[in-house]
Coordinates of C-alpha atoms and ligand atoms in Angstrom, one line a residue:
M1 CA 10.9 -8.1 -12.4
K2 CA 9.0 -6.5 -10.1
F3 CA 5.3 -8.2 -9.0
A4 CA 3.2 -5.8 -10.6
D5 CA 5.1 -6.2 -13.7
R6 CA 4.5 -9.8 -13.7
I7 CA 0.5 -8.6 -13.1
R8 CA 0.4 -6.5 -15.9
K9 CA 2.6 -9.1 -18.3
L10 CA -0.4 -11.7 -17.5
L11 CA -2.9 -9.2 -18.2
G12 CA -1.6 -8.0 -21.0
R13 CA -3.7 -9.4 -23.5
Q14 CA -6.5 -8.0 -25.8
T15 CA -8.8 -10.5 -25.0
L16 CA -8.6 -12.8 -22.0
A17 CA -8.4 -16.4 -22.2
P18 CA -9.9 -19.2 -19.9
D19 CA -6.4 -19.9 -19.0
D20 CA -5.6 -16.5 -18.0
W21 CA -8.0 -16.8 -14.9
D22 CA -5.9 -20.0 -13.6
A23 CA -2.4 -18.3 -14.1
L24 CA -4.0 -15.3 -12.2
A25 CA -4.9 -17.2 -9.3
D26 CA -1.3 -18.9 -9.4
L27 CA 0.2 -15.6 -9.7
L28 CA -1.4 -14.1 -6.9
V29 CA -0.8 -17.2 -4.6
E30 CA 3.0 -16.2 -5.4
G31 CA 2.3 -12.6 -4.3
D32 CA 1.8 -14.0 -0.7
L33 CA -2.3 -13.7 -0.9
G34 CA -2.5 -17.5 0.0
A35 CA -4.5 -19.9 -2.2
A36 CA -8.0 -19.5 -0.9
F37 CA -8.2 -15.8 -1.2
A38 CA -6.5 -15.9 -4.5
D39 CA -9.3 -18.1 -5.8
A40 CA -11.8 -16.0 -4.3
A41 CA -10.3 -13.0 -5.7
V42 CA -10.2 -14.2 -8.9
Q43 CA -13.6 -15.6 -8.8
E44 CA -15.1 -11.9 -7.6
L45 CA -12.9 -10.6 -10.7
K46 CA -14.6 -12.7 -13.1
T47 CA -17.9 -11.8 -12.0
A48 CA -17.1 -8.2 -11.8
C49 CA -15.5 -8.4 -15.3
A50 CA -18.7 -10.1 -16.7
K51 CA -20.9 -7.4 -14.9
A52 CA -18.8 -4.7 -16.4
G53 CA -18.7 -6.4 -19.8
V54 CA -15.0 -6.0 -19.3
R55 CA -12.8 -8.6 -21.6
D56 CA -9.4 -7.0 -22.0
G57 CA -6.7 -8.1 -19.7
E58 CA -6.0 -4.2 -18.9
G59 CA -9.7 -3.6 -17.9
A60 CA -9.4 -6.9 -15.8
R61 CA -6.1 -5.2 -14.1
R62 CA -7.9 -2.3 -13.0
L63 CA -11.0 -4.4 -11.8
L64 CA -8.6 -6.4 -9.6
K65 CA -7.2 -3.4 -7.8
T66 CA -11.0 -2.7 -6.7
V67 CA -11.6 -6.3 -5.9
L68 CA -8.7 -6.4 -3.7
A69 CA -9.4 -2.6 -2.2
P70 CA -11.3 -3.4 1.0
D71 CA -8.3 -5.5 2.7
A72 CA -6.1 -2.9 1.7
R73 CA -6.8 -1.4 5.2
A74 CA -4.4 1.6 6.7
A75 CA -4.3 2.2 10.3
D76 CA -2.6 5.4 11.8
V77 CA -0.6 4.7 15.0
S78 CA 0.5 8.0 15.5
P79 CA 0.9 9.1 19.4
R80 CA -1.7 11.1 20.4
P81 CA -0.9 14.7 22.4
G82 CA -2.1 15.0 25.9
G83 CA -1.0 12.0 27.8
L84 CA 1.6 9.1 27.9
N85 CA 1.5 6.8 24.6
V86 CA 2.9 3.2 24.5
V87 CA 3.9 1.4 21.5
M88 CA 4.6 -2.5 22.1
L89 CA 6.3 -4.3 19.2
L90 CA 5.5 -7.6 18.8
G91 CA 7.0 -10.4 16.6
V92 CA 9.1 -13.4 16.1
N93 CA 13.0 -13.2 16.4
G94 CA 14.5 -11.7 13.3
V95 CA 11.7 -9.9 11.7
G96 CA 12.8 -6.4 12.6
K97 CA 11.3 -5.3 15.6
T98 CA 14.1 -3.4 17.4
T99 CA 15.5 -1.7 13.8
T100 CA 11.6 -0.8 13.6
A101 CA 11.8 0.7 17.6
A102 CA 14.4 2.8 16.7
K103 CA 12.7 4.2 13.3
L104 CA 9.5 4.9 14.9
A105 CA 11.4 6.8 17.4
H106 CA 13.5 8.6 14.8
R107 CA 10.1 9.2 12.8
W108 CA 8.1 10.6 15.4
L109 CA 10.8 12.9 17.0
D110 CA 11.4 14.4 13.8
D111 CA 8.0 15.2 12.6
G112 CA 7.1 16.3 16.3
S113 CA 4.5 13.8 17.2
A114 CA 6.5 13.1 20.2
G115 CA 9.1 15.4 22.4
K116 CA 10.5 13.0 24.3
V117 CA 10.6 9.2 23.9
I118 CA 11.8 6.3 25.9
L119 CA 13.0 2.8 24.9
A120 CA 12.2 -0.1 26.2
A121 CA 14.8 -2.9 26.4
G122 CA 11.8 -5.6 26.8
D123 CA 13.8 -8.1 24.8
T124 CA 15.8 -9.7 27.9
F125 CA 16.6 -12.7 26.2
R126 CA 19.4 -11.9 24.5
A127 CA 22.4 -9.4 25.6
A128 CA 22.9 -8.6 21.9
A129 CA 19.2 -7.6 21.9
I130 CA 19.9 -5.0 24.8
E131 CA 23.0 -3.9 23.3
Q132 CA 21.6 -3.2 20.2
L133 CA 18.5 -1.2 21.6
R134 CA 21.2 0.8 23.6
H135 CA 23.3 1.6 20.7
H136 CA 20.2 3.0 18.5
G137 CA 19.3 5.1 21.8
E138 CA 23.0 7.1 21.5
R139 CA 22.5 7.6 18.0
L140 CA 19.0 9.2 18.6
G141 CA 19.9 10.7 21.8
I142 CA 17.1 8.9 23.6
R143 CA 17.1 6.9 26.9
V144 CA 17.0 3.3 26.8
V145 CA 15.5 1.7 30.3
A146 CA 16.9 -1.9 30.4
Q147 CA 17.7 -4.4 32.7
E148 CA 20.3 -7.3 32.5
Q149 CA 20.2 -10.3 30.2
G150 CA 17.8 -12.8 31.9
S151 CA 15.4 -10.5 33.6
D152 CA 12.3 -10.1 33.7
S153 CA 10.7 -8.1 30.7
G154 CA 7.5 -7.4 32.8
A155 CA 9.7 -5.7 35.0
V156 CA 11.5 -3.5 32.3
L157 CA 8.3 -2.0 31.2
F158 CA 7.2 -1.3 34.4
D159 CA 10.4 0.5 34.8
A160 CA 10.1 2.3 31.6
L161 CA 6.4 3.3 32.3
A162 CA 7.8 4.8 35.4
A163 CA 10.4 6.6 33.9
A164 CA 8.2 8.0 31.3
V165 CA 5.9 9.4 34.1
S166 CA 8.6 10.9 36.2
E167 CA 10.2 12.2 33.0
G168 CA 7.2 13.5 31.5
A169 CA 7.9 11.3 28.3
D170 CA 5.3 11.3 25.8
L171 CA 5.8 8.1 24.3
V172 CA 7.5 4.7 25.3
I173 CA 8.5 2.2 22.7
A174 CA 8.9 -1.2 24.1
D175 CA 11.1 -4.0 22.3
T176 CA 10.1 -7.2 23.3
A177 CA 11.3 -10.8 22.7
G178 CA 10.0 -13.2 20.2
R179 CA 11.4 -16.5 21.0
M180 CA 9.6 -18.5 23.6
H181 CA 10.0 -22.2 24.1
N182 CA 6.5 -22.7 23.0
K183 CA 3.4 -21.2 21.9
Q184 CA 1.8 -21.4 25.4
N185 CA 5.2 -19.5 26.9
L186 CA 4.6 -16.7 24.2
I187 CA 1.0 -16.4 24.8
R188 CA 1.8 -16.3 28.6
E189 CA 4.3 -13.9 28.3
L190 CA 2.4 -11.6 26.2
E191 CA -0.5 -11.6 28.1
K192 CA 1.2 -10.7 31.5
M193 CA 3.3 -7.5 29.5
D194 CA 0.0 -6.6 27.9
K195 CA -1.6 -6.3 31.8
I196 CA 1.3 -4.2 32.9
V197 CA 0.9 -1.7 30.4
A198 CA -2.8 -1.8 30.1
A199 CA -2.9 -1.0 33.8
K200 CA -1.1 2.3 33.5
T201 CA -2.2 3.3 29.8
D202 CA -5.1 4.9 28.4
P203 CA -6.5 2.7 26.0
A204 CA -6.5 5.0 23.4
R205 CA -2.6 5.7 23.5
Y206 CA -1.9 2.0 23.9
R207 CA -0.8 0.3 20.2
R208 CA 0.3 -3.3 19.9
L209 CA 1.9 -3.6 17.0
L210 CA 3.0 -7.0 15.1
V211 CA 6.2 -6.8 13.1
V212 CA 6.0 -8.9 10.4
D213 CA 8.6 -9.9 7.6
A214 CA 7.7 -9.5 4.2
T215 CA 10.1 -12.2 3.0
T216 CA 8.5 -14.8 5.1
G217 CA 5.2 -15.5 3.0
Q218 CA 2.3 -17.1 4.6
N219 CA 4.3 -17.7 7.6
A220 CA 3.5 -14.0 8.7
L221 CA 0.0 -14.9 8.4
V222 CA 0.7 -17.8 10.9
Q223 CA 2.3 -15.7 13.1
A224 CA -0.5 -13.0 13.4
R225 CA -3.1 -15.8 13.9
T226 CA -0.8 -16.9 16.8
F227 CA -0.3 -13.3 18.4
S228 CA -3.6 -12.4 17.9
Q229 CA -4.8 -15.5 20.3
A230 CA -3.0 -13.8 23.1
I231 CA -3.0 -10.4 22.6
K232 CA -5.3 -7.7 20.8
V233 CA -3.0 -7.1 18.0
D234 CA -3.8 -3.0 16.8
A235 CA -1.8 -3.0 13.3
I236 CA 0.9 -4.5 11.3
I237 CA 4.2 -3.3 10.2
L238 CA 5.8 -4.8 7.3
T239 CA 9.2 -5.0 7.2
K240 CA 11.9 -6.0 4.6
Y241 CA 9.6 -4.9 1.5
D242 CA 12.7 -4.2 -0.1
S243 CA 13.9 -7.7 -0.6
S244 CA 10.3 -8.8 -1.8
A245 CA 8.1 -6.9 -3.5
R246 CA 5.3 -9.5 -3.1
G247 CA 3.5 -7.4 -0.7
G248 CA 0.0 -9.8 -0.5
I249 CA 0.5 -10.9 2.9
A250 CA -0.5 -7.7 4.5
L251 CA -3.7 -7.8 2.4
A252 CA -4.0 -11.6 3.4
I253 CA -3.8 -10.7 7.3
A254 CA -6.5 -8.1 7.2
R255 CA -8.6 -10.3 5.2
D256 CA -8.2 -13.3 7.9
L257 CA -8.0 -11.4 10.8
G258 CA -9.2 -7.9 10.3
I259 CA -6.0 -6.3 11.2
P260 CA -4.6 -3.1 9.1
T261 CA -1.4 -2.1 8.2
A262 CA 0.2 0.8 9.7
F263 CA 3.7 1.0 8.4
V264 CA 5.6 -0.7 5.5
C265 CA 9.6 -0.7 5.7
D266 CA 12.0 -0.9 2.8
G267 CA 15.7 -0.9 4.2
E268 CA 18.0 -0.8 7.2
R269 CA 18.2 3.1 7.6
Y270 CA 15.9 5.0 10.0
E271 CA 14.3 6.9 7.1
D272 CA 13.3 3.4 5.6
I273 CA 9.6 3.3 7.1
R274 CA 6.3 4.7 5.4
A275 CA 3.0 5.3 6.2
F276 CA 0.7 2.5 4.8
D277 CA -0.8 4.1 1.8
P278 CA -3.4 1.4 0.5
V279 CA -3.8 3.2 -3.1
V280 CA 0.4 3.2 -3.5
Y281 CA 0.5 -0.4 -1.9
L282 CA -2.2 -1.6 -4.4
S283 CA -0.2 -0.1 -7.1
E284 CA 2.9 -1.6 -6.1
F285 CA 1.2 -5.1 -6.1
V286 CA -1.0 -5.0 -9.2
G287 CA 0.4 -1.8 -11.2
S288 CA -0.3 1.8 -11.2
D289 CA -3.3 3.1 -13.6
G290 CA -2.8 5.5 -16.5
Ligands
LIG301 N1 16.4 -5.1 4.2 C1 15.7 -4.8 5.3 N2 16.5 -5.4 6.4 C2 15.6 -5.2 7.5 C3 14.8 -4.5 7.4 N3 14.1 -4.3 9.2 C4 14.9 -4.9 9.9 N4 16.0 -5.2 9.0 C5 17.4 -6.3 9.6 O1 16.7 -7.3 9.9 C6 17.6 -7.8 10.8 C7 16.9 -8.3 12.0 O2 16.3 -7.2 12.7 P1 16.0 -6.6 13.8 O3 15.7 -5.4 14.3 O4 17.4 -7.1 14.9 O5 15.1 -7.9 14.3 P2 14.4 -8.5 15.8 O6 14.8 -10.0 16.2 O7 13.2 -8.7 15.3 O8 14.4 -7.5 17.0 C8 18.7 -7.0 11.1 O9 19.8 -7.1 10.2 C9 18.3 -5.5 10.7 O10 19.0 -4.7 10.0 C10 14.1 -3.7 6.4 O11 12.6 -3.2 6.5 N5 14.7 -4.1 5.2
LIG302 MG1 15.5 -7.7 18.7

């Protein structure tokens, strides 16, 4: 059953009973809001229902959407014309960074947001990661700037930026490694890469996007906190939304860290990426009206 259908079922009664509120909080936790947020949302909902004289489940369901709306925040991270744009994809291993790099290149070439794109193979830990990006580059007909496995990821970024300038590219999409030996290493590495890009890029054209896997639940929030300590994360990209309709994590990250969501990915094909739309997203979470 889809998550929104579970909400609908729970709030299906004519008159809500006191137990229903607790059950709703539990369900919102299952939807990846996290316990504190779920409790706060239910409290707020109770107050809103009392104020509006709403006693039925369907009325409460609609009001729940209003309660959650401030945390459904979209970000437009499309490349801006008139200069070089850089998108750096961050995130732990396996969340879908490399796949998303290719999806973004495909999308922005397709809709004309970027005329020329370069992919930077910044995940230098694994040879397979470099190969994976090269393969996408071949399929998409775009250049991939890479060095051999084990090389310095900062140097790869540096090369990619130089290539973009000399070729007049509009956009560099940088893949990065998510695996570090420990948190301190990760933070240091991120800071270094960030400095290299920031030194050469207009701040309005530089986006740091954290990729999180919707199936990992509250872990994604922990990852967002860790990455935010090292680098300013401009927006989230939520992947694997196809295998989990529990989208509360994007709301939880926005509430906790103030980070909006740029895209939602729901499959492995290039086309399986869509701009985050708060209205659509809340409807998928809580159910659509009408
Ligand atoms: N179902 C699904 N699979 C995805 C999505 N995004 C990525 N994947 C898959 O997740 C796996 C890891 O992706 P990859 O891009 O290599 O992750 P990375 O380690 O962060 O670079 C691959 O098998 C991808 O095909 C998505 O939105 N939905
Ligand atoms: Mg990768």
